[in-house]
Short mmCIF file of C-alpha atoms in Angstrom, two decimals:
data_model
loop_
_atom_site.label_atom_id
_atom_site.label_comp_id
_atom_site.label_asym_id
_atom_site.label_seq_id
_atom_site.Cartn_x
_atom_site.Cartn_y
_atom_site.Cartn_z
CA UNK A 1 -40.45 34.65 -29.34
CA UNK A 2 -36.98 32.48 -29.40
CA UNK A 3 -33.91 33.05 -30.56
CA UNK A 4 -32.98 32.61 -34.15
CA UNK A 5 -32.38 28.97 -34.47
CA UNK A 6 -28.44 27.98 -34.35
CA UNK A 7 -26.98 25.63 -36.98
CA UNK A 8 -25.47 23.04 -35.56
CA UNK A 9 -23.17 22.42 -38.49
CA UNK A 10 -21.46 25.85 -37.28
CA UNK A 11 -20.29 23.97 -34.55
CA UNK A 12 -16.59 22.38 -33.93
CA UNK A 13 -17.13 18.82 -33.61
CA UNK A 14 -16.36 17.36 -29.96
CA UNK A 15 -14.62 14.70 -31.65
CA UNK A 16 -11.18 14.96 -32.40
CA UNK A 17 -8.96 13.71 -35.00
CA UNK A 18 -7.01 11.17 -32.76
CA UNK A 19 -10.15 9.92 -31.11
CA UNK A 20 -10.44 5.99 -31.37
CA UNK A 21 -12.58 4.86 -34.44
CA UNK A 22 -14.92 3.29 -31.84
CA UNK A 23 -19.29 4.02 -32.94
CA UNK A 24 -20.19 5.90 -29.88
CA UNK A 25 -17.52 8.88 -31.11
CA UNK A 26 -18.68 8.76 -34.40
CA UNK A 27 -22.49 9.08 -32.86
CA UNK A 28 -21.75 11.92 -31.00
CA UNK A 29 -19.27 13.95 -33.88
CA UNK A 30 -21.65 16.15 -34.74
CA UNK A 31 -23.50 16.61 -31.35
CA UNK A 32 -23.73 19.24 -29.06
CA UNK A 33 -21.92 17.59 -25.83
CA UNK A 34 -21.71 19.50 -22.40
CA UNK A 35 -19.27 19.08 -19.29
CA UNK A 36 -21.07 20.46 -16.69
CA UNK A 37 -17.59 21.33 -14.75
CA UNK A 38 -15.37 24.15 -14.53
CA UNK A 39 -12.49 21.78 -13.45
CA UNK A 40 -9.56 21.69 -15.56
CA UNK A 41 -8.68 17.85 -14.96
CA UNK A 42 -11.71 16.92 -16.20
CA UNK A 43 -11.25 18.84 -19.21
CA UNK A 44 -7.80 17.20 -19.59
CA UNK A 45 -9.09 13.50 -18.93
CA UNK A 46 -11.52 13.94 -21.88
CA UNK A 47 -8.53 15.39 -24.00
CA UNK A 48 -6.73 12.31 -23.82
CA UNK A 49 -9.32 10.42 -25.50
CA UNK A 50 -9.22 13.48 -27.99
CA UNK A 51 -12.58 14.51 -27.25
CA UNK A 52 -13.92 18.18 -26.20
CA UNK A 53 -17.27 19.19 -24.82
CA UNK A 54 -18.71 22.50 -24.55
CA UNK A 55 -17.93 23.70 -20.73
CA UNK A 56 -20.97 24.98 -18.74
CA UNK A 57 -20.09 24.92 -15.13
CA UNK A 58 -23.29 24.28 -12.92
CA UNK A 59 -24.53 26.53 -10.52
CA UNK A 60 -25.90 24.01 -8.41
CA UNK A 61 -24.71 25.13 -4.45
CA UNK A 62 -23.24 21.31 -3.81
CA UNK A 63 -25.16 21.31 -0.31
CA UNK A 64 -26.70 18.38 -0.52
CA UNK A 65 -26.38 16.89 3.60
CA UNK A 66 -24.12 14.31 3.97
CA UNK A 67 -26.43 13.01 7.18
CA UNK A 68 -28.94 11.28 4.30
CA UNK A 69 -26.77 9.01 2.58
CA UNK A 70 -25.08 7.68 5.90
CA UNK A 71 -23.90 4.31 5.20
CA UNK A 72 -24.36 4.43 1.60
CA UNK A 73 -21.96 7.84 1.18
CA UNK A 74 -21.05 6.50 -2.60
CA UNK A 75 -24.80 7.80 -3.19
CA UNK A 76 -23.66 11.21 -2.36
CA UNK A 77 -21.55 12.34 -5.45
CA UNK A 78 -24.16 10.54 -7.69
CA UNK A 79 -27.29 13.15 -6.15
CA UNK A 80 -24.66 15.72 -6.47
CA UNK A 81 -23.64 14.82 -10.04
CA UNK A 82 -27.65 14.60 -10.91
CA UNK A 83 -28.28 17.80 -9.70
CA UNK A 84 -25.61 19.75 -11.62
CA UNK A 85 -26.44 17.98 -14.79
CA UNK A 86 -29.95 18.22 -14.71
CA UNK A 87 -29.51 22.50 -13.66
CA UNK A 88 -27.03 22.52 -16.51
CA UNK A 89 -29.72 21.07 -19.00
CA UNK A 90 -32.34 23.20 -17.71
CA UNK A 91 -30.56 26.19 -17.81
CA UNK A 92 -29.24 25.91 -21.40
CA UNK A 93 -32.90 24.69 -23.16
CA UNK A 94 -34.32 27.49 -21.24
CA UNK A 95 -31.85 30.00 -22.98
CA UNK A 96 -32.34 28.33 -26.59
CA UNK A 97 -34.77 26.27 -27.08
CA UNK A 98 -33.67 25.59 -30.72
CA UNK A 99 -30.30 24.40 -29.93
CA UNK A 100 -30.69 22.16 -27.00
CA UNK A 101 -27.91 19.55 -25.56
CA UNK A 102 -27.91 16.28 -26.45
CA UNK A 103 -26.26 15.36 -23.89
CA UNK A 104 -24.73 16.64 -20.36
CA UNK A 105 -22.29 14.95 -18.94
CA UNK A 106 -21.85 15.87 -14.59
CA UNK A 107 -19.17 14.26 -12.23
CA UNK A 108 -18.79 14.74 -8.64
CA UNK A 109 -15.57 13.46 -6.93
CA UNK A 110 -15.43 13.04 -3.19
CA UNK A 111 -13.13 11.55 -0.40
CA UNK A 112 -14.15 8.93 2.26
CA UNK A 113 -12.04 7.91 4.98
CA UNK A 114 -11.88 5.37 6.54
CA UNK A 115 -14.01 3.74 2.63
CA UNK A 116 -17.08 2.68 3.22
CA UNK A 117 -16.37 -1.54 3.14
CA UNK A 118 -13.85 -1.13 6.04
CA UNK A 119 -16.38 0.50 8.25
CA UNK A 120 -19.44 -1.65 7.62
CA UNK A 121 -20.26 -4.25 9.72
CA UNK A 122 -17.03 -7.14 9.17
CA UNK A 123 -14.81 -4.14 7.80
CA UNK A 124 -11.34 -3.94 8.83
CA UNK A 125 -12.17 -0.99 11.23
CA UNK A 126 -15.56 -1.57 11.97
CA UNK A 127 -16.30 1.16 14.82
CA UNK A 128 -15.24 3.94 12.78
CA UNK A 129 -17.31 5.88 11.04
CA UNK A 130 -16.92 6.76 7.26
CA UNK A 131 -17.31 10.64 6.56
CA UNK A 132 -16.87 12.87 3.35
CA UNK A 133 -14.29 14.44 3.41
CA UNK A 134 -14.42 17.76 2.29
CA UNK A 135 -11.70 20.61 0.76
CA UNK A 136 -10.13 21.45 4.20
CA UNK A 137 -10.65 24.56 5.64
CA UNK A 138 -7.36 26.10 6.45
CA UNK A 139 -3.90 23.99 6.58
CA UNK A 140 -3.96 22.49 10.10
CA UNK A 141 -6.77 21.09 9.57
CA UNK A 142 -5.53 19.91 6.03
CA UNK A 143 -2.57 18.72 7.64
CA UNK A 144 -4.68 16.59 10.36
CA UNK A 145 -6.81 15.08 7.84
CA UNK A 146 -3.19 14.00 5.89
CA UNK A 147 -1.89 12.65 9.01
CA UNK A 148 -5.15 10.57 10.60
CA UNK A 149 -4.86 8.52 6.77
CA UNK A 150 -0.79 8.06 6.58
CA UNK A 151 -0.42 4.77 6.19
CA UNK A 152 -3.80 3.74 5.41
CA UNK A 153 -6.46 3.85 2.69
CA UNK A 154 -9.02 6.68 1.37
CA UNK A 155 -11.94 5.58 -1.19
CA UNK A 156 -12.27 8.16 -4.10
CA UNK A 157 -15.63 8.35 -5.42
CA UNK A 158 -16.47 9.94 -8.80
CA UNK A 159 -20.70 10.40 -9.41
CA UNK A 160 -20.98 10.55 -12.62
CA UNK A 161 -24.37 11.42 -14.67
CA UNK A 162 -25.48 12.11 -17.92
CA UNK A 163 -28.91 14.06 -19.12
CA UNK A 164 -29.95 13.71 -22.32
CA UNK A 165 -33.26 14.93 -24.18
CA UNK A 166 -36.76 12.98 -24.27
CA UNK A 167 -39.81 13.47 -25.92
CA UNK A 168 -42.32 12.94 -22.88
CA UNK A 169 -42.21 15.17 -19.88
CA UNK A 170 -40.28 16.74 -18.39
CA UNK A 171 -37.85 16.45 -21.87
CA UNK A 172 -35.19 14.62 -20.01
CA UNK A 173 -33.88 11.88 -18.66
CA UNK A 174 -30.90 11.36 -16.33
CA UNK A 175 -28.56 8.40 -15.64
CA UNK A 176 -25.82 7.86 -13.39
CA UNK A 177 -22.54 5.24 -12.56
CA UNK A 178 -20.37 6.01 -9.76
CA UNK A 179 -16.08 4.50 -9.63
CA UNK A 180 -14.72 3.87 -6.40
CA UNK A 181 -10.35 4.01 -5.91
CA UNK A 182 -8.59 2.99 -2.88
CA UNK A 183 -5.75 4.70 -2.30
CA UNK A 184 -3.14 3.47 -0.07
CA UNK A 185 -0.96 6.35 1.82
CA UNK A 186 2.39 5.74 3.15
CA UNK A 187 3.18 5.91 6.66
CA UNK A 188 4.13 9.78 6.31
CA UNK A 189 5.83 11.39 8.89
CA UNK A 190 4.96 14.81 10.18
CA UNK A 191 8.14 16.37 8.16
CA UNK A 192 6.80 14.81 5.15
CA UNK A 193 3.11 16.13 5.55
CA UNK A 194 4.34 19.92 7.09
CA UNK A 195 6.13 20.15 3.72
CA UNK A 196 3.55 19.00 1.46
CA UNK A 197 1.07 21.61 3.38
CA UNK A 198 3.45 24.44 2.96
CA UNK A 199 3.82 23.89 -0.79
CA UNK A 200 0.17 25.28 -0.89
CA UNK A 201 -1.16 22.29 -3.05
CA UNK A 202 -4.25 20.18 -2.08
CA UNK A 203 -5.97 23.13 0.65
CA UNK A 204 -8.14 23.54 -2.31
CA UNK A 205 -8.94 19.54 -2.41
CA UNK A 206 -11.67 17.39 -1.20
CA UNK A 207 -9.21 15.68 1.38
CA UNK A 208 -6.31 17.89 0.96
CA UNK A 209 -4.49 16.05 -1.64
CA UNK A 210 -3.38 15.76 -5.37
CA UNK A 211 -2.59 12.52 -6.75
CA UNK A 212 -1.24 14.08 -9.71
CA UNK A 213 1.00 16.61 -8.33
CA UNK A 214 3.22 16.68 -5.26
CA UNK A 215 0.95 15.06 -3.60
CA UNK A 216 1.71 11.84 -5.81
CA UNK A 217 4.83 11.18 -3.32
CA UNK A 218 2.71 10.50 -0.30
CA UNK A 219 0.90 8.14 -2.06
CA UNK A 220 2.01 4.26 -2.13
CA UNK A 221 -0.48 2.37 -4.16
CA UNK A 222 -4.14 2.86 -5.96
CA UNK A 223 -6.64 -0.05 -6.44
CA UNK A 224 -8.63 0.89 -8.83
CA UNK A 225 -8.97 3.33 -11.92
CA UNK A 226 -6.36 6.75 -11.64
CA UNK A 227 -8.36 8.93 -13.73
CA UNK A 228 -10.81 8.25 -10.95
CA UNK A 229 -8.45 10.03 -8.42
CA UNK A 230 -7.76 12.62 -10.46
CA UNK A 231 -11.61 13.04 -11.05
CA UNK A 232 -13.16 11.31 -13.77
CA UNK A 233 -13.70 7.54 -14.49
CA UNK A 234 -13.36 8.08 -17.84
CA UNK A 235 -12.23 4.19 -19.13
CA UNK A 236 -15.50 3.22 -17.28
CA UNK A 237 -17.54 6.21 -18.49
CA UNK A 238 -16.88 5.32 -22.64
CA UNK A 239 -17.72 1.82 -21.45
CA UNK A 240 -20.82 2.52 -20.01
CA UNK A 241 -22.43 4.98 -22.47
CA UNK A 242 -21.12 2.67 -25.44
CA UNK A 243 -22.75 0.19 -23.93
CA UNK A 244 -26.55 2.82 -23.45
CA UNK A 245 -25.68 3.74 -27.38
CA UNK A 246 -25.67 0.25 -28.16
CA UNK A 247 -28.66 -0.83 -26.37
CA UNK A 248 -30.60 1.92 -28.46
CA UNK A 249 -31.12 4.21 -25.28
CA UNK A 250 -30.22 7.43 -27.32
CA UNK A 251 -32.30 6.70 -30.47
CA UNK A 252 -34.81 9.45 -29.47
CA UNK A 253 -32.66 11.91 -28.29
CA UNK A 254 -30.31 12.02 -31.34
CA UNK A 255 -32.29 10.90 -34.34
CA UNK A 256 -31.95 13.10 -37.42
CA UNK B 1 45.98 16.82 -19.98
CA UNK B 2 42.17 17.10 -18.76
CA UNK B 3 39.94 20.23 -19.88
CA UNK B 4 39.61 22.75 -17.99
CA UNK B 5 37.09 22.32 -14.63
CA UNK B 6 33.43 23.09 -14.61
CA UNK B 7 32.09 25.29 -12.09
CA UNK B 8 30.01 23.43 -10.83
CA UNK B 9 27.85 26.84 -9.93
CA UNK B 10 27.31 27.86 -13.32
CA UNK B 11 24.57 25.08 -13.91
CA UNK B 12 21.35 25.42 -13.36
CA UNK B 13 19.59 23.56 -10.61
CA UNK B 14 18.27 20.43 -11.10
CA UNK B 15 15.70 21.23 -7.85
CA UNK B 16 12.67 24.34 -8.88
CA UNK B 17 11.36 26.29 -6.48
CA UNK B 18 7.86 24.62 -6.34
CA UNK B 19 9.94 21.20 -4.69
CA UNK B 20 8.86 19.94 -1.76
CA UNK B 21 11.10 21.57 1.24
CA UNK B 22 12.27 17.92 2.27
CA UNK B 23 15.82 17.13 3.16
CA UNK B 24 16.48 15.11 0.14
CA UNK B 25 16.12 18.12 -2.23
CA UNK B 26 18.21 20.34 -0.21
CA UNK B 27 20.71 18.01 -0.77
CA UNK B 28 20.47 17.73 -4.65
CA UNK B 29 19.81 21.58 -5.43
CA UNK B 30 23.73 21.87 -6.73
CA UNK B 31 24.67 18.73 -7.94
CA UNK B 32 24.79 17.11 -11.13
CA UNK B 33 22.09 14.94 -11.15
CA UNK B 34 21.49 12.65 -14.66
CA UNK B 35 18.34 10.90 -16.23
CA UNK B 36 20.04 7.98 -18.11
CA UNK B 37 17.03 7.54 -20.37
CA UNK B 38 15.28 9.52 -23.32
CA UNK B 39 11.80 8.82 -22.35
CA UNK B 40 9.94 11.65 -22.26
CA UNK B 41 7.32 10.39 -20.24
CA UNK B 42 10.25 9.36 -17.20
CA UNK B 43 10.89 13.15 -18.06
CA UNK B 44 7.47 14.57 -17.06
CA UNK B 45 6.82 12.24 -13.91
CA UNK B 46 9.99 14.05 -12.61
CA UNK B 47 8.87 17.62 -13.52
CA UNK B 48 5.90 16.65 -11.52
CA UNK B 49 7.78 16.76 -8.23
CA UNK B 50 9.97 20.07 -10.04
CA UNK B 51 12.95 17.95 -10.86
CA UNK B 52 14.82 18.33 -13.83
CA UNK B 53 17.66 16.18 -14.05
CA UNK B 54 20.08 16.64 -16.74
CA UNK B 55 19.28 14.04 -20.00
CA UNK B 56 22.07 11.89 -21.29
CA UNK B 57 20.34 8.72 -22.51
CA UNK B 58 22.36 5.45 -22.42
CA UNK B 59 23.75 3.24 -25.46
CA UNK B 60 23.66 0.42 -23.49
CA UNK B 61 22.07 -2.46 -25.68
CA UNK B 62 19.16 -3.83 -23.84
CA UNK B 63 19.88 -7.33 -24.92
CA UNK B 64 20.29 -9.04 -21.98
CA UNK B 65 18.62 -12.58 -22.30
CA UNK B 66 15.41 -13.17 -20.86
CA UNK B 67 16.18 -16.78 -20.08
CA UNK B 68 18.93 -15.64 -17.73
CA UNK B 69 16.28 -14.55 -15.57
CA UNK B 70 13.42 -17.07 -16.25
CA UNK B 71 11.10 -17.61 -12.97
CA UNK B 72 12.35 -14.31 -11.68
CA UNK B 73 12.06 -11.91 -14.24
CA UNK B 74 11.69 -8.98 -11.97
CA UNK B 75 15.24 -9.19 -12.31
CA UNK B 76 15.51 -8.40 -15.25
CA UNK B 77 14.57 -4.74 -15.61
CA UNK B 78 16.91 -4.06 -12.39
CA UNK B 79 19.62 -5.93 -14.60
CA UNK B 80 19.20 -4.03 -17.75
CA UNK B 81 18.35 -0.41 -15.82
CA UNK B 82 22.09 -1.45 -14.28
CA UNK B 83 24.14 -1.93 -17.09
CA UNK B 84 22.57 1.86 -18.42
CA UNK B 85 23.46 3.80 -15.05
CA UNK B 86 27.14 2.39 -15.26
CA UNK B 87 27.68 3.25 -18.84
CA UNK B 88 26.64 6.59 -18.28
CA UNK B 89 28.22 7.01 -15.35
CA UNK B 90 31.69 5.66 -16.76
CA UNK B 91 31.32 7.94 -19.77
CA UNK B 92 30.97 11.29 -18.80
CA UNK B 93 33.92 10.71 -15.95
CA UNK B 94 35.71 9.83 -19.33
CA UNK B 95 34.37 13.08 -20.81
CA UNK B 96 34.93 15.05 -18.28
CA UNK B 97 36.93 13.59 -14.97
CA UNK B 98 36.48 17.75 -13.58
CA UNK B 99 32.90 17.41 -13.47
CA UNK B 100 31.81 13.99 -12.44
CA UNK B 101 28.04 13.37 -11.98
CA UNK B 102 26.54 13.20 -8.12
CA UNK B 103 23.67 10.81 -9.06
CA UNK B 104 23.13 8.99 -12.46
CA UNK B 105 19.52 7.55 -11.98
CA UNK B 106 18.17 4.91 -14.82
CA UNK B 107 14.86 2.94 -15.14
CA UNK B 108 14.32 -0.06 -17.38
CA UNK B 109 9.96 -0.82 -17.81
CA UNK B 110 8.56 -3.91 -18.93
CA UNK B 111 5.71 -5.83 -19.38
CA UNK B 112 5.27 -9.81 -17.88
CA UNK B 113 2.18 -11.43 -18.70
CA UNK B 114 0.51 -13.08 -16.95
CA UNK B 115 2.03 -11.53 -13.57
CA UNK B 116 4.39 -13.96 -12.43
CA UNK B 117 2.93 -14.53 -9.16
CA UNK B 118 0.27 -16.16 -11.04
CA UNK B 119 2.56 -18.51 -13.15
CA UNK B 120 4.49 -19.64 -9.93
CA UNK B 121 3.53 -22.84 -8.40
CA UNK B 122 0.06 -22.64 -6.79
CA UNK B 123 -0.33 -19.26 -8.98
CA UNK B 124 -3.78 -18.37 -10.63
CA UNK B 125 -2.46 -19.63 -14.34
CA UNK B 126 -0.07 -22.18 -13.11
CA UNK B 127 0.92 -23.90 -16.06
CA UNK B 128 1.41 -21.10 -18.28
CA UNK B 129 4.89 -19.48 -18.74
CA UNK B 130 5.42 -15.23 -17.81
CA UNK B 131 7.41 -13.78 -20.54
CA UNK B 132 8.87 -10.80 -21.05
CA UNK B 133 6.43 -8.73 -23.77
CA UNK B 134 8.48 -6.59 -26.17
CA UNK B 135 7.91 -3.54 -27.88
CA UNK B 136 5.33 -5.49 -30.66
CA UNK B 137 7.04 -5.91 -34.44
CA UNK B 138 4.14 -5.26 -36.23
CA UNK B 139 0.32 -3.89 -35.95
CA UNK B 140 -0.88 -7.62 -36.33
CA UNK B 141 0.91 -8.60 -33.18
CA UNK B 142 0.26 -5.36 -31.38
CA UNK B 143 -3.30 -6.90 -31.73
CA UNK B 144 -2.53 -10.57 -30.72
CA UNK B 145 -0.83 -8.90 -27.57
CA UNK B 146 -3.91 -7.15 -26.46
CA UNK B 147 -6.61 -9.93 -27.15
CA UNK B 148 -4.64 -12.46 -24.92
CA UNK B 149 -4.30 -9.72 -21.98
CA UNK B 150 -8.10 -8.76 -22.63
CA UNK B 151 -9.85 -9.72 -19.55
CA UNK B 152 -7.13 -10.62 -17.44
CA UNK B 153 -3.89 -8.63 -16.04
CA UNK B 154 -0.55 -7.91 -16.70
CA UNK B 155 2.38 -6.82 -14.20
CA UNK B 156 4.27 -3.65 -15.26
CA UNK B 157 7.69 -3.57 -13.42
CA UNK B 158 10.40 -0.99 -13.52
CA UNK B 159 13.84 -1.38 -12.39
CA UNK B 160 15.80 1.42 -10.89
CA UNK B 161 18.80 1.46 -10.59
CA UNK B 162 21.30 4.37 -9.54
CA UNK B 163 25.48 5.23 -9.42
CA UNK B 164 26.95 8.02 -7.47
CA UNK B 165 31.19 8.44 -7.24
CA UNK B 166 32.93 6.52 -4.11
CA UNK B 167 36.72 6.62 -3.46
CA UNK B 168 37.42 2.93 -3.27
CA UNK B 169 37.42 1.39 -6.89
CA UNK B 170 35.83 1.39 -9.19
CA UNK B 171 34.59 4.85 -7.85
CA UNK B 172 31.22 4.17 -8.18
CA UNK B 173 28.78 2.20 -6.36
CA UNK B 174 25.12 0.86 -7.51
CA UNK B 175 22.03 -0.02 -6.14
CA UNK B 176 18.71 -0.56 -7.32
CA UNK B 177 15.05 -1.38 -6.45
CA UNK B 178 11.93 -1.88 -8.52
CA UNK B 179 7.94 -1.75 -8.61
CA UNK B 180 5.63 -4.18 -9.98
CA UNK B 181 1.92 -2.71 -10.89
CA UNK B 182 -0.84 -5.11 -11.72
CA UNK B 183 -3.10 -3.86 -14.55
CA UNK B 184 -6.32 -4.94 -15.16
CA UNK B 185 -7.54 -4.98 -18.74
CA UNK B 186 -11.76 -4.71 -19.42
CA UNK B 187 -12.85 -7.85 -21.40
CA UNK B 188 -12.32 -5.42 -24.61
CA UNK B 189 -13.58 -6.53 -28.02
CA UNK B 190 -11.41 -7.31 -31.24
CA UNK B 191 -13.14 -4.54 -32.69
CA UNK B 192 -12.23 -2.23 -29.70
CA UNK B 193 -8.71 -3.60 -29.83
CA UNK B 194 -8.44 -3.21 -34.11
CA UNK B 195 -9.38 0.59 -33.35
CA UNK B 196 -6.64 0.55 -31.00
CA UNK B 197 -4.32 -0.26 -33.26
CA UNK B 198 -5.43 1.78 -35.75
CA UNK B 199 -4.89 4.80 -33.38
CA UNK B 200 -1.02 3.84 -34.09
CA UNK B 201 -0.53 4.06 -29.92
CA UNK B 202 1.22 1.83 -27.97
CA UNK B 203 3.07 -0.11 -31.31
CA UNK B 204 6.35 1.65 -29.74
CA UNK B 205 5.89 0.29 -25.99
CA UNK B 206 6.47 -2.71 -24.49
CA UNK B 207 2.64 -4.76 -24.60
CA UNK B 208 1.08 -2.73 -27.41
CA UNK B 209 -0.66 0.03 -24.91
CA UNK B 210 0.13 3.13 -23.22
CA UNK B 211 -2.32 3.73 -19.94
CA UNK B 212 -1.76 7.45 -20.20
CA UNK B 213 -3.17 7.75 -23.79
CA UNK B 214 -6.05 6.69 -25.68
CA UNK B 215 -4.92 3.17 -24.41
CA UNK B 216 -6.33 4.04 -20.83
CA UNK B 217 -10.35 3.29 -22.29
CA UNK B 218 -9.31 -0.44 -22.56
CA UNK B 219 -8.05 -0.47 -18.70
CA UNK B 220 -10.29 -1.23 -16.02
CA UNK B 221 -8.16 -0.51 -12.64
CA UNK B 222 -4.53 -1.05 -11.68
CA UNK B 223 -3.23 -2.37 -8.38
CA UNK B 224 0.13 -0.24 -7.67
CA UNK B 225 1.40 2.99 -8.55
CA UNK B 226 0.18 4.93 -11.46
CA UNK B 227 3.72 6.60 -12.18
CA UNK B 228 5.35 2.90 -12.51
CA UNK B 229 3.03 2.14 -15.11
CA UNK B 230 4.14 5.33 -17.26
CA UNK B 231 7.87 4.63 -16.52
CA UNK B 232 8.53 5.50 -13.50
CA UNK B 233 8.25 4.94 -9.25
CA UNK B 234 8.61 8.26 -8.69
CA UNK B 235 7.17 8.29 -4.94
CA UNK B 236 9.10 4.92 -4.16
CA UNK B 237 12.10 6.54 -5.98
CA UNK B 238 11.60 9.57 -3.34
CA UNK B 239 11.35 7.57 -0.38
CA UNK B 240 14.16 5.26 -1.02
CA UNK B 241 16.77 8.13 -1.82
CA UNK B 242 15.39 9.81 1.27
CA UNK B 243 16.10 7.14 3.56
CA UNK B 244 19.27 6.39 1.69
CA UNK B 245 20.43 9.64 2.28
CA UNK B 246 19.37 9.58 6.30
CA UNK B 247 21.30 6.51 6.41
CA UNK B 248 24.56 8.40 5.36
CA UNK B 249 24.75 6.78 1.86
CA UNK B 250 25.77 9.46 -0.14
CA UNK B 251 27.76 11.60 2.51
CA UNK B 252 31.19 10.47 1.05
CA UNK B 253 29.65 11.15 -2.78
CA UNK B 254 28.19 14.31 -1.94
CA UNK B 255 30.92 15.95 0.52
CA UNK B 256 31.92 19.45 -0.23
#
């Protein structure tokens, strides 16, 4: 037998006051909205569009080999993404079937150096190979990372994908976008990169850096979107689901 | 008669502990350092590097003509950030000739649309004019702002400019740089940019938007630095005083 059913009226709305008078918030006021991500900047990107989901980190391992998407790494962070949001929606129908999500939300943020266009065939260092960078695993090796891209450009990739429910098997369906951000490092010296190391920030870092803190000073430009960086697309994320809500993709899932 | 010196070790320092160890903060732990500006956002870009400057905002006019700097109008927030560092400076020597300031740092942010590099002959929009955009007057031409930049970019440039003591008159010297960012706007809708407006955002800054608020959804990507954008260069700020500073700049200012 389930649970007593939950009324989702006892719920705080997602949607705060501030939020923009744009349809998609006022379609999703009332619904029960999950981040599948225990990180804090994502949490904080959402704020500042005055809009709070539910937190359920996913317990997905993030082990997905990096060996199948060579030469297409920006797939990577979308499987990743998938997989957490899909284990997220899973998980939480399984534990109440009366009160399930209407929609996950997943992102996955990794680093590529040298990106992906300057190592393809024509790129500007075609020879190289592109790799994931991952957090680093102690701070030389964070520190050797920092110094093999001063003065040259990283690609920051955010996966991002969204479950929501279906009637026909298997209940769900899943949808992804991924944002890609160049960022341009300047031509840091060793003195420069020992002290950002010793201040402890970025070990804990998919390519031992934060944009937003410290780590902002050894950074010259960005092309691209800085929420990205940080480690969610979000201008491109209300974009793109506007644009699903529009074209009548969540009908189903959150009719009345 | 003058009052009676400051010790200059009974203020806190303007440095915290989580700094980076580089030279240039060394040198600033103990002296007086001032933010010539009231923006709280120029405020928080320094706390993110665990800076606090002392806050004495300038009453400098900002009324310098715009057609005194038509076709370079770069110039112009270099000009204006100027004229605040000096009156600053000049007034608390006045208030205090004990105590003088080390390092009066201003910033002056506006918005030129379109960029000016693509007004200038052989430009993108050659034949249109770059103006200066003001703070808008009114909600109506907040929105008029926004629907001309909609789909197309806008240069964000802010002038700094700085004054430490010398010996030769007038016992100060300046010097200044300043950052352009390129920001590119989605193709947003006029009902996208009415609930904009009717946030109440970005009627108080210069073009109608702030990035860092809800105004980021209607912002595609930049091309420059994030910080510039908000108010401030903080990492070109960094590097220039650094290498000011290894060039023996401030050795006669900052002598014990």
């Amino acid at each position: 037998m389930g649970k007593a059913p939950s009324k989702s009226t006892s719920r705080a709305s997602c949607v705060g006051p501030k939020a923009l008078p744009l349809p998609i918030f006022d379609k999703l006021r009332d619904r029960r909205v999950i981040l599948a991500s225990a990180s804090p900047r994502r949490k904080e990107i959402f704020a500042t569009s005055d809009f709070y989901p539910e937190i359920v980190p996913s317990t997905f391992a993030e082990d997905l080999p990096h060996s199948r998407f060579q030469g297409r790494l920006a797939d990577y962070p979308i499987a990743t993404g998938a997989e957490k949001a899909m284990e997220v929606y899973e998980r939480l129908v399984k534990d109440n079937e009366y009160d399930p999500p209407d929609l996950v939300i997943s992102a996955d943020t990794v680093v590529i150096f040298p990106p992906e266009k300057d190592t393809a065939e024509g790129g500007q260092f075609h020879g190289e190979i592109s790799e994931v960078l991952e957090k680093p695993i102690n701070k030389d090796e964070q520190a050797r990372s920092l110094s093999l891209m001063a003065g040259r450009q990283c690609e920051v990739i955010t996966g991002v994908s969204i479950v929501y429910p279906t009637i026909e098997a298997p209940g769900f369906k899943v949808q992804s976008i991924s944002a890609s951000t160049l960022v341009q490092f300047y031509d840091n010296s060793d003195e420069t990169i020992r002290a950002y190391v010793d201040s402890g920030e970025g070990i804990d870092r998919a390519g031992g850096f934060a944009i937003q803190g410290l780590g902002g000073v050894l950074i010259e430009k960005i092309d691209g979107d800085y929420n990205n960086c940080v480690g969610f697309p979000s201008a491109a994320f209300w974009r793109w689901i506007s644009e699903l809500d529009a074209d009548g993709v969540f009908d189903e899932a959150w009719r009345e």
